[in-house]
């Protein structure tokens, strides 16, 4: 007995407009130093250029607090330390938060206000770091290797190889940008006869 094919279409709020999937994407996570600014780009699909865009904060999207919202135009809208500007040609709106505080750490949402249905949204986790308390680990990897050296003895042959990994914690005071401190060095020495 052959069973008929059964298909299921699952429509998730905030994921589909009709049967066309909308891509609203932003970075999953951003970070900035206390007192600095951070800009968050949010990309959207064709057809929503003149739809209002917004930035809100809160763990749950349905109850997030809107910090700023466009009118559907490309004009910048600014409220307190937060601004939003839409570029219809690039289908990209950018949110900028200025003079970051440690209290700005949290979950935010890029959103498109659809009014008659569930909004499209994309979560962004923001971390604000206190610049004068950052500690970085600077690592060096030093590799020393020699070629096989035969010792004039009938009982053994010796191979010399040493690997050293050193970690130096460095305290950086009043850092103005995020820095990665990593150096890798390979040093090879050859033994001569």
PDB file of C-alpha atoms in Angstrom:
ATOM      1  CA  UNK A   1       0.000   0.000   0.000  1.00  0.00           C
ATOM      2  CA  UNK A   2       1.381   3.373  -1.006  1.00  0.00           C
ATOM      3  CA  UNK A   3       0.762   6.310   1.328  1.00  0.00           C
ATOM      4  CA  UNK A   4      -0.024   9.724  -0.146  1.00  0.00           C
ATOM      5  CA  UNK A   5       2.597  12.451   0.375  1.00  0.00           C
ATOM      6  CA  UNK A   6       1.675  14.860   3.126  1.00  0.00           C
ATOM      7  CA  UNK A   7       3.469  18.182   3.383  1.00  0.00           C
ATOM      8  CA  UNK A   8       3.423  20.706   6.183  1.00  0.00           C
ATOM      9  CA  UNK A   9       4.154  24.400   5.897  1.00  0.00           C
ATOM     10  CA  UNK A  10       5.114  26.000   9.181  1.00  0.00           C
ATOM     11  CA  UNK A  11       4.705  29.773   9.354  1.00  0.00           C
ATOM     12  CA  UNK A  12       6.609  31.413  12.168  1.00  0.00           C
ATOM     13  CA  UNK A  13       5.760  34.951  13.331  1.00  0.00           C
ATOM     14  CA  UNK A  14       8.465  37.373  12.294  1.00  0.00           C
ATOM     15  CA  UNK A  15       9.912  34.982   9.730  1.00  0.00           C
ATOM     16  CA  UNK A  16       7.559  35.076   6.746  1.00  0.00           C
ATOM     17  CA  UNK A  17       5.542  37.696   4.904  1.00  0.00           C
ATOM     18  CA  UNK A  18       2.953  35.673   3.036  1.00  0.00           C
ATOM     19  CA  UNK A  19       4.999  32.741   1.809  1.00  0.00           C
ATOM     20  CA  UNK A  20       8.140  34.768   1.063  1.00  0.00           C
ATOM     21  CA  UNK A  21      10.874  34.585   3.669  1.00  0.00           C
ATOM     22  CA  UNK A  22      12.297  37.928   4.753  1.00  0.00           C
ATOM     23  CA  UNK A  23      15.916  38.241   5.522  1.00  0.00           C
ATOM     24  CA  UNK A  24      16.507  40.781   8.271  1.00  0.00           C
ATOM     25  CA  UNK A  25      19.976  40.245   9.532  1.00  0.00           C
ATOM     26  CA  UNK A  26      22.241  42.019  11.932  1.00  0.00           C
ATOM     27  CA  UNK A  27      25.350  40.977  13.809  1.00  0.00           C
ATOM     28  CA  UNK A  28      24.732  38.390  16.528  1.00  0.00           C
ATOM     29  CA  UNK A  29      26.990  40.277  18.930  1.00  0.00           C
ATOM     30  CA  UNK A  30      28.706  43.650  19.167  1.00  0.00           C
ATOM     31  CA  UNK A  31      30.938  45.186  21.795  1.00  0.00           C
ATOM     32  CA  UNK A  32      32.327  48.600  22.603  1.00  0.00           C
ATOM     33  CA  UNK A  33      34.261  50.410  25.274  1.00  0.00           C
ATOM     34  CA  UNK A  34      32.579  52.545  27.911  1.00  0.00           C
ATOM     35  CA  UNK A  35      32.364  56.124  26.652  1.00  0.00           C
ATOM     36  CA  UNK A  36      32.776  55.156  22.983  1.00  0.00           C
ATOM     37  CA  UNK A  37      30.226  54.579  20.203  1.00  0.00           C
ATOM     38  CA  UNK A  38      29.079  51.456  18.403  1.00  0.00           C
ATOM     39  CA  UNK A  39      27.276  51.198  15.050  1.00  0.00           C
ATOM     40  CA  UNK A  40      25.086  48.205  14.226  1.00  0.00           C
ATOM     41  CA  UNK A  41      24.174  47.472  10.575  1.00  0.00           C
ATOM     42  CA  UNK A  42      20.853  45.708   9.902  1.00  0.00           C
ATOM     43  CA  UNK A  43      20.230  44.416   6.354  1.00  0.00           C
ATOM     44  CA  UNK A  44      16.739  43.753   4.960  1.00  0.00           C
ATOM     45  CA  UNK A  45      15.123  42.416   1.770  1.00  0.00           C
ATOM     46  CA  UNK A  46      13.692  44.274  -1.221  1.00  0.00           C
ATOM     47  CA  UNK A  47      10.211  45.726  -0.790  1.00  0.00           C
ATOM     48  CA  UNK A  48      10.590  47.151   2.728  1.00  0.00           C
ATOM     49  CA  UNK A  49      12.528  50.329   1.932  1.00  0.00           C
ATOM     50  CA  UNK A  50       9.726  52.677   3.031  1.00  0.00           C
ATOM     51  CA  UNK A  51       8.627  50.608   6.027  1.00  0.00           C
ATOM     52  CA  UNK A  52       9.591  52.031   9.466  1.00  0.00           C
ATOM     53  CA  UNK A  53      12.671  50.431  11.080  1.00  0.00           C
ATOM     54  CA  UNK A  54      13.488  50.453  14.795  1.00  0.00           C
ATOM     55  CA  UNK A  55      15.991  49.512  17.522  1.00  0.00           C
ATOM     56  CA  UNK A  56      14.715  48.226  20.843  1.00  0.00           C
ATOM     57  CA  UNK A  57      16.136  46.672  24.002  1.00  0.00           C
ATOM     58  CA  UNK A  58      14.952  43.739  26.076  1.00  0.00           C
ATOM     59  CA  UNK A  59      15.440  40.008  26.371  1.00  0.00           C
ATOM     60  CA  UNK A  60      12.031  39.247  24.840  1.00  0.00           C
ATOM     61  CA  UNK A  61      11.272  40.918  21.505  1.00  0.00           C
ATOM     62  CA  UNK A  62       7.511  41.221  22.102  1.00  0.00           C
ATOM     63  CA  UNK A  63       8.100  43.361  25.196  1.00  0.00           C
ATOM     64  CA  UNK A  64      11.240  45.231  24.147  1.00  0.00           C
ATOM     65  CA  UNK A  65      11.447  48.987  24.675  1.00  0.00           C
ATOM     66  CA  UNK A  66      11.901  51.001  21.449  1.00  0.00           C
ATOM     67  CA  UNK A  67      14.859  53.348  21.716  1.00  0.00           C
ATOM     68  CA  UNK A  68      14.460  54.883  18.260  1.00  0.00           C
ATOM     69  CA  UNK A  69      12.363  54.375  15.088  1.00  0.00           C
ATOM     70  CA  UNK A  70      12.457  55.731  11.532  1.00  0.00           C
ATOM     71  CA  UNK A  71       9.400  57.119   9.765  1.00  0.00           C
ATOM     72  CA  UNK A  72      10.082  55.009   6.671  1.00  0.00           C
ATOM     73  CA  UNK A  73      12.258  57.684   5.073  1.00  0.00           C
ATOM     74  CA  UNK A  74      16.054  57.870   4.871  1.00  0.00           C
ATOM     75  CA  UNK A  75      16.207  60.787   7.317  1.00  0.00           C
ATOM     76  CA  UNK A  76      18.239  60.167  10.464  1.00  0.00           C
ATOM     77  CA  UNK A  77      16.219  59.979  13.668  1.00  0.00           C
ATOM     78  CA  UNK A  78      17.999  60.590  16.965  1.00  0.00           C
ATOM     79  CA  UNK A  79      16.773  60.194  20.523  1.00  0.00           C
ATOM     80  CA  UNK A  80      19.189  60.808  23.402  1.00  0.00           C
ATOM     81  CA  UNK A  81      22.348  58.772  22.671  1.00  0.00           C
ATOM     82  CA  UNK A  82      20.811  56.567  19.957  1.00  0.00           C
ATOM     83  CA  UNK A  83      20.358  57.334  16.258  1.00  0.00           C
ATOM     84  CA  UNK A  84      19.034  55.343  13.304  1.00  0.00           C
ATOM     85  CA  UNK A  85      19.430  55.985   9.585  1.00  0.00           C
ATOM     86  CA  UNK A  86      18.005  53.942   6.699  1.00  0.00           C
ATOM     87  CA  UNK A  87      19.641  53.585   3.269  1.00  0.00           C
ATOM     88  CA  UNK A  88      16.943  52.435   0.823  1.00  0.00           C
ATOM     89  CA  UNK A  89      19.409  51.754  -2.001  1.00  0.00           C
ATOM     90  CA  UNK A  90      21.539  49.386   0.091  1.00  0.00           C
ATOM     91  CA  UNK A  91      18.479  48.092   2.034  1.00  0.00           C
ATOM     92  CA  UNK A  92      20.448  48.696   5.215  1.00  0.00           C
ATOM     93  CA  UNK A  93      19.626  50.622   8.352  1.00  0.00           C
ATOM     94  CA  UNK A  94      22.320  51.531  10.835  1.00  0.00           C
ATOM     95  CA  UNK A  95      21.855  52.150  14.540  1.00  0.00           C
ATOM     96  CA  UNK A  96      24.510  54.114  16.413  1.00  0.00           C
ATOM     97  CA  UNK A  97      24.723  54.233  20.202  1.00  0.00           C
ATOM     98  CA  UNK A  98      27.000  56.964  21.565  1.00  0.00           C
ATOM     99  CA  UNK A  99      28.735  57.451  24.903  1.00  0.00           C
ATOM    100  CA  UNK A 100      28.229  53.812  25.923  1.00  0.00           C
ATOM    101  CA  UNK A 101      27.734  52.969  29.589  1.00  0.00           C
ATOM    102  CA  UNK A 102      28.136  49.623  31.340  1.00  0.00           C
ATOM    103  CA  UNK A 103      24.340  49.636  31.744  1.00  0.00           C
ATOM    104  CA  UNK A 104      23.960  49.439  27.946  1.00  0.00           C
ATOM    105  CA  UNK A 105      25.076  45.792  28.046  1.00  0.00           C
ATOM    106  CA  UNK A 106      22.153  43.571  27.051  1.00  0.00           C
ATOM    107  CA  UNK A 107      19.957  42.200  24.277  1.00  0.00           C
ATOM    108  CA  UNK A 108      18.773  44.518  21.502  1.00  0.00           C
ATOM    109  CA  UNK A 109      16.661  44.003  18.391  1.00  0.00           C
ATOM    110  CA  UNK A 110      16.832  45.337  14.836  1.00  0.00           C
ATOM    111  CA  UNK A 111      13.196  45.506  13.759  1.00  0.00           C
ATOM    112  CA  UNK A 112      10.905  46.326  10.846  1.00  0.00           C
ATOM    113  CA  UNK A 113       7.493  47.645  11.897  1.00  0.00           C
ATOM    114  CA  UNK A 114       4.902  45.839   9.752  1.00  0.00           C
ATOM    115  CA  UNK A 115       1.939  47.283  11.723  1.00  0.00           C
ATOM    116  CA  UNK A 116      -0.661  44.816  10.410  1.00  0.00           C
ATOM    117  CA  UNK A 117       1.280  41.652  11.273  1.00  0.00           C
ATOM    118  CA  UNK A 118       4.132  40.423  13.417  1.00  0.00           C
ATOM    119  CA  UNK A 119       7.275  42.528  12.918  1.00  0.00           C
ATOM    120  CA  UNK A 120      10.466  41.170  11.413  1.00  0.00           C
ATOM    121  CA  UNK A 121      13.319  41.236  13.905  1.00  0.00           C
ATOM    122  CA  UNK A 122      16.892  40.133  14.522  1.00  0.00           C
ATOM    123  CA  UNK A 123      18.508  39.922  18.002  1.00  0.00           C
ATOM    124  CA  UNK A 124      21.865  41.547  18.797  1.00  0.00           C
ATOM    125  CA  UNK A 125      23.789  40.937  22.024  1.00  0.00           C
ATOM    126  CA  UNK A 126      25.757  44.007  23.127  1.00  0.00           C
ATOM    127  CA  UNK A 127      28.602  43.998  25.629  1.00  0.00           C
ATOM    128  CA  UNK A 128      30.106  47.221  26.960  1.00  0.00           C
ATOM    129  CA  UNK A 129      33.614  46.861  28.349  1.00  0.00           C
ATOM    130  CA  UNK A 130      35.258  49.146  30.886  1.00  0.00           C
ATOM    131  CA  UNK A 131      38.481  50.172  29.119  1.00  0.00           C
ATOM    132  CA  UNK A 132      40.621  50.845  32.192  1.00  0.00           C
ATOM    133  CA  UNK A 133      40.119  47.319  33.548  1.00  0.00           C
ATOM    134  CA  UNK A 134      40.848  45.239  30.452  1.00  0.00           C
ATOM    135  CA  UNK A 135      43.411  42.480  30.713  1.00  0.00           C
ATOM    136  CA  UNK A 136      44.817  40.729  27.688  1.00  0.00           C
ATOM    137  CA  UNK A 137      46.947  37.633  27.463  1.00  0.00           C
ATOM    138  CA  UNK A 138      49.898  37.983  25.138  1.00  0.00           C
ATOM    139  CA  UNK A 139      51.080  34.602  23.959  1.00  0.00           C
ATOM    140  CA  UNK A 140      54.269  33.612  22.255  1.00  0.00           C
ATOM    141  CA  UNK A 141      54.901  30.179  20.865  1.00  0.00           C
ATOM    142  CA  UNK A 142      58.552  29.335  20.523  1.00  0.00           C
ATOM    143  CA  UNK A 143      59.532  26.140  18.769  1.00  0.00           C
ATOM    144  CA  UNK A 144      63.087  24.843  18.734  1.00  0.00           C
ATOM    145  CA  UNK A 145      63.784  21.795  16.613  1.00  0.00           C
ATOM    146  CA  UNK A 146      67.030  20.190  15.553  1.00  0.00           C
ATOM    147  CA  UNK A 147      67.664  17.628  12.907  1.00  0.00           C
ATOM    148  CA  UNK A 148      68.609  14.132  13.941  1.00  0.00           C
ATOM    149  CA  UNK A 149      72.082  14.056  15.369  1.00  0.00           C
ATOM    150  CA  UNK A 150      73.797  10.731  15.549  1.00  0.00           C
ATOM    151  CA  UNK A 151      75.899  10.315  18.629  1.00  0.00           C
ATOM    152  CA  UNK A 152      79.027   8.218  18.235  1.00  0.00           C
ATOM    153  CA  UNK A 153      77.720   5.397  20.330  1.00  0.00           C
ATOM    154  CA  UNK A 154      76.503   1.992  19.226  1.00  0.00           C
ATOM    155  CA  UNK A 155      73.602   2.053  21.689  1.00  0.00           C
ATOM    156  CA  UNK A 156      71.435   5.012  20.728  1.00  0.00           C
ATOM    157  CA  UNK A 157      70.554   7.810  18.382  1.00  0.00           C
ATOM    158  CA  UNK A 158      69.242  11.133  19.712  1.00  0.00           C
ATOM    159  CA  UNK A 159      66.606  13.527  18.395  1.00  0.00           C
ATOM    160  CA  UNK A 160      66.415  16.921  20.092  1.00  0.00           C
ATOM    161  CA  UNK A 161      63.120  18.820  20.064  1.00  0.00           C
ATOM    162  CA  UNK A 162      61.820  21.447  22.487  1.00  0.00           C
ATOM    163  CA  UNK A 163      58.487  23.250  22.467  1.00  0.00           C
ATOM    164  CA  UNK A 164      57.875  26.137  24.811  1.00  0.00           C
ATOM    165  CA  UNK A 165      54.631  28.063  25.212  1.00  0.00           C
ATOM    166  CA  UNK A 166      54.820  31.221  27.309  1.00  0.00           C
ATOM    167  CA  UNK A 167      51.942  33.358  28.513  1.00  0.00           C
ATOM    168  CA  UNK A 168      52.492  36.910  29.710  1.00  0.00           C
ATOM    169  CA  UNK A 169      49.453  38.640  31.194  1.00  0.00           C
ATOM    170  CA  UNK A 170      49.497  42.331  30.353  1.00  0.00           C
ATOM    171  CA  UNK A 171      47.333  44.940  32.026  1.00  0.00           C
ATOM    172  CA  UNK A 172      46.353  47.690  29.617  1.00  0.00           C
ATOM    173  CA  UNK A 173      45.079  50.927  31.093  1.00  0.00           C
ATOM    174  CA  UNK A 174      42.617  53.210  29.301  1.00  0.00           C
ATOM    175  CA  UNK A 175      42.614  51.247  26.076  1.00  0.00           C
ATOM    176  CA  UNK A 176      40.932  53.088  23.215  1.00  0.00           C
ATOM    177  CA  UNK A 177      40.375  50.102  20.923  1.00  0.00           C
ATOM    178  CA  UNK A 178      40.195  46.329  21.148  1.00  0.00           C
ATOM    179  CA  UNK A 179      43.521  44.680  20.408  1.00  0.00           C
ATOM    180  CA  UNK A 180      44.538  41.091  19.919  1.00  0.00           C
ATOM    181  CA  UNK A 181      48.067  40.370  21.064  1.00  0.00           C
ATOM    182  CA  UNK A 182      49.373  37.132  19.596  1.00  0.00           C
ATOM    183  CA  UNK A 183      52.787  36.303  18.170  1.00  0.00           C
ATOM    184  CA  UNK A 184      53.919  32.959  16.815  1.00  0.00           C
ATOM    185  CA  UNK A 185      57.584  32.312  16.227  1.00  0.00           C
ATOM    186  CA  UNK A 186      59.141  29.181  14.864  1.00  0.00           C
ATOM    187  CA  UNK A 187      62.880  28.946  15.293  1.00  0.00           C
ATOM    188  CA  UNK A 188      64.739  26.016  13.833  1.00  0.00           C
ATOM    189  CA  UNK A 189      68.326  25.225  14.743  1.00  0.00           C
ATOM    190  CA  UNK A 190      70.385  22.658  12.948  1.00  0.00           C
ATOM    191  CA  UNK A 191      73.197  20.694  14.513  1.00  0.00           C
ATOM    192  CA  UNK A 192      76.290  20.178  12.452  1.00  0.00           C
ATOM    193  CA  UNK A 193      78.619  17.206  12.619  1.00  0.00           C
TER     194      UNK A 193
END
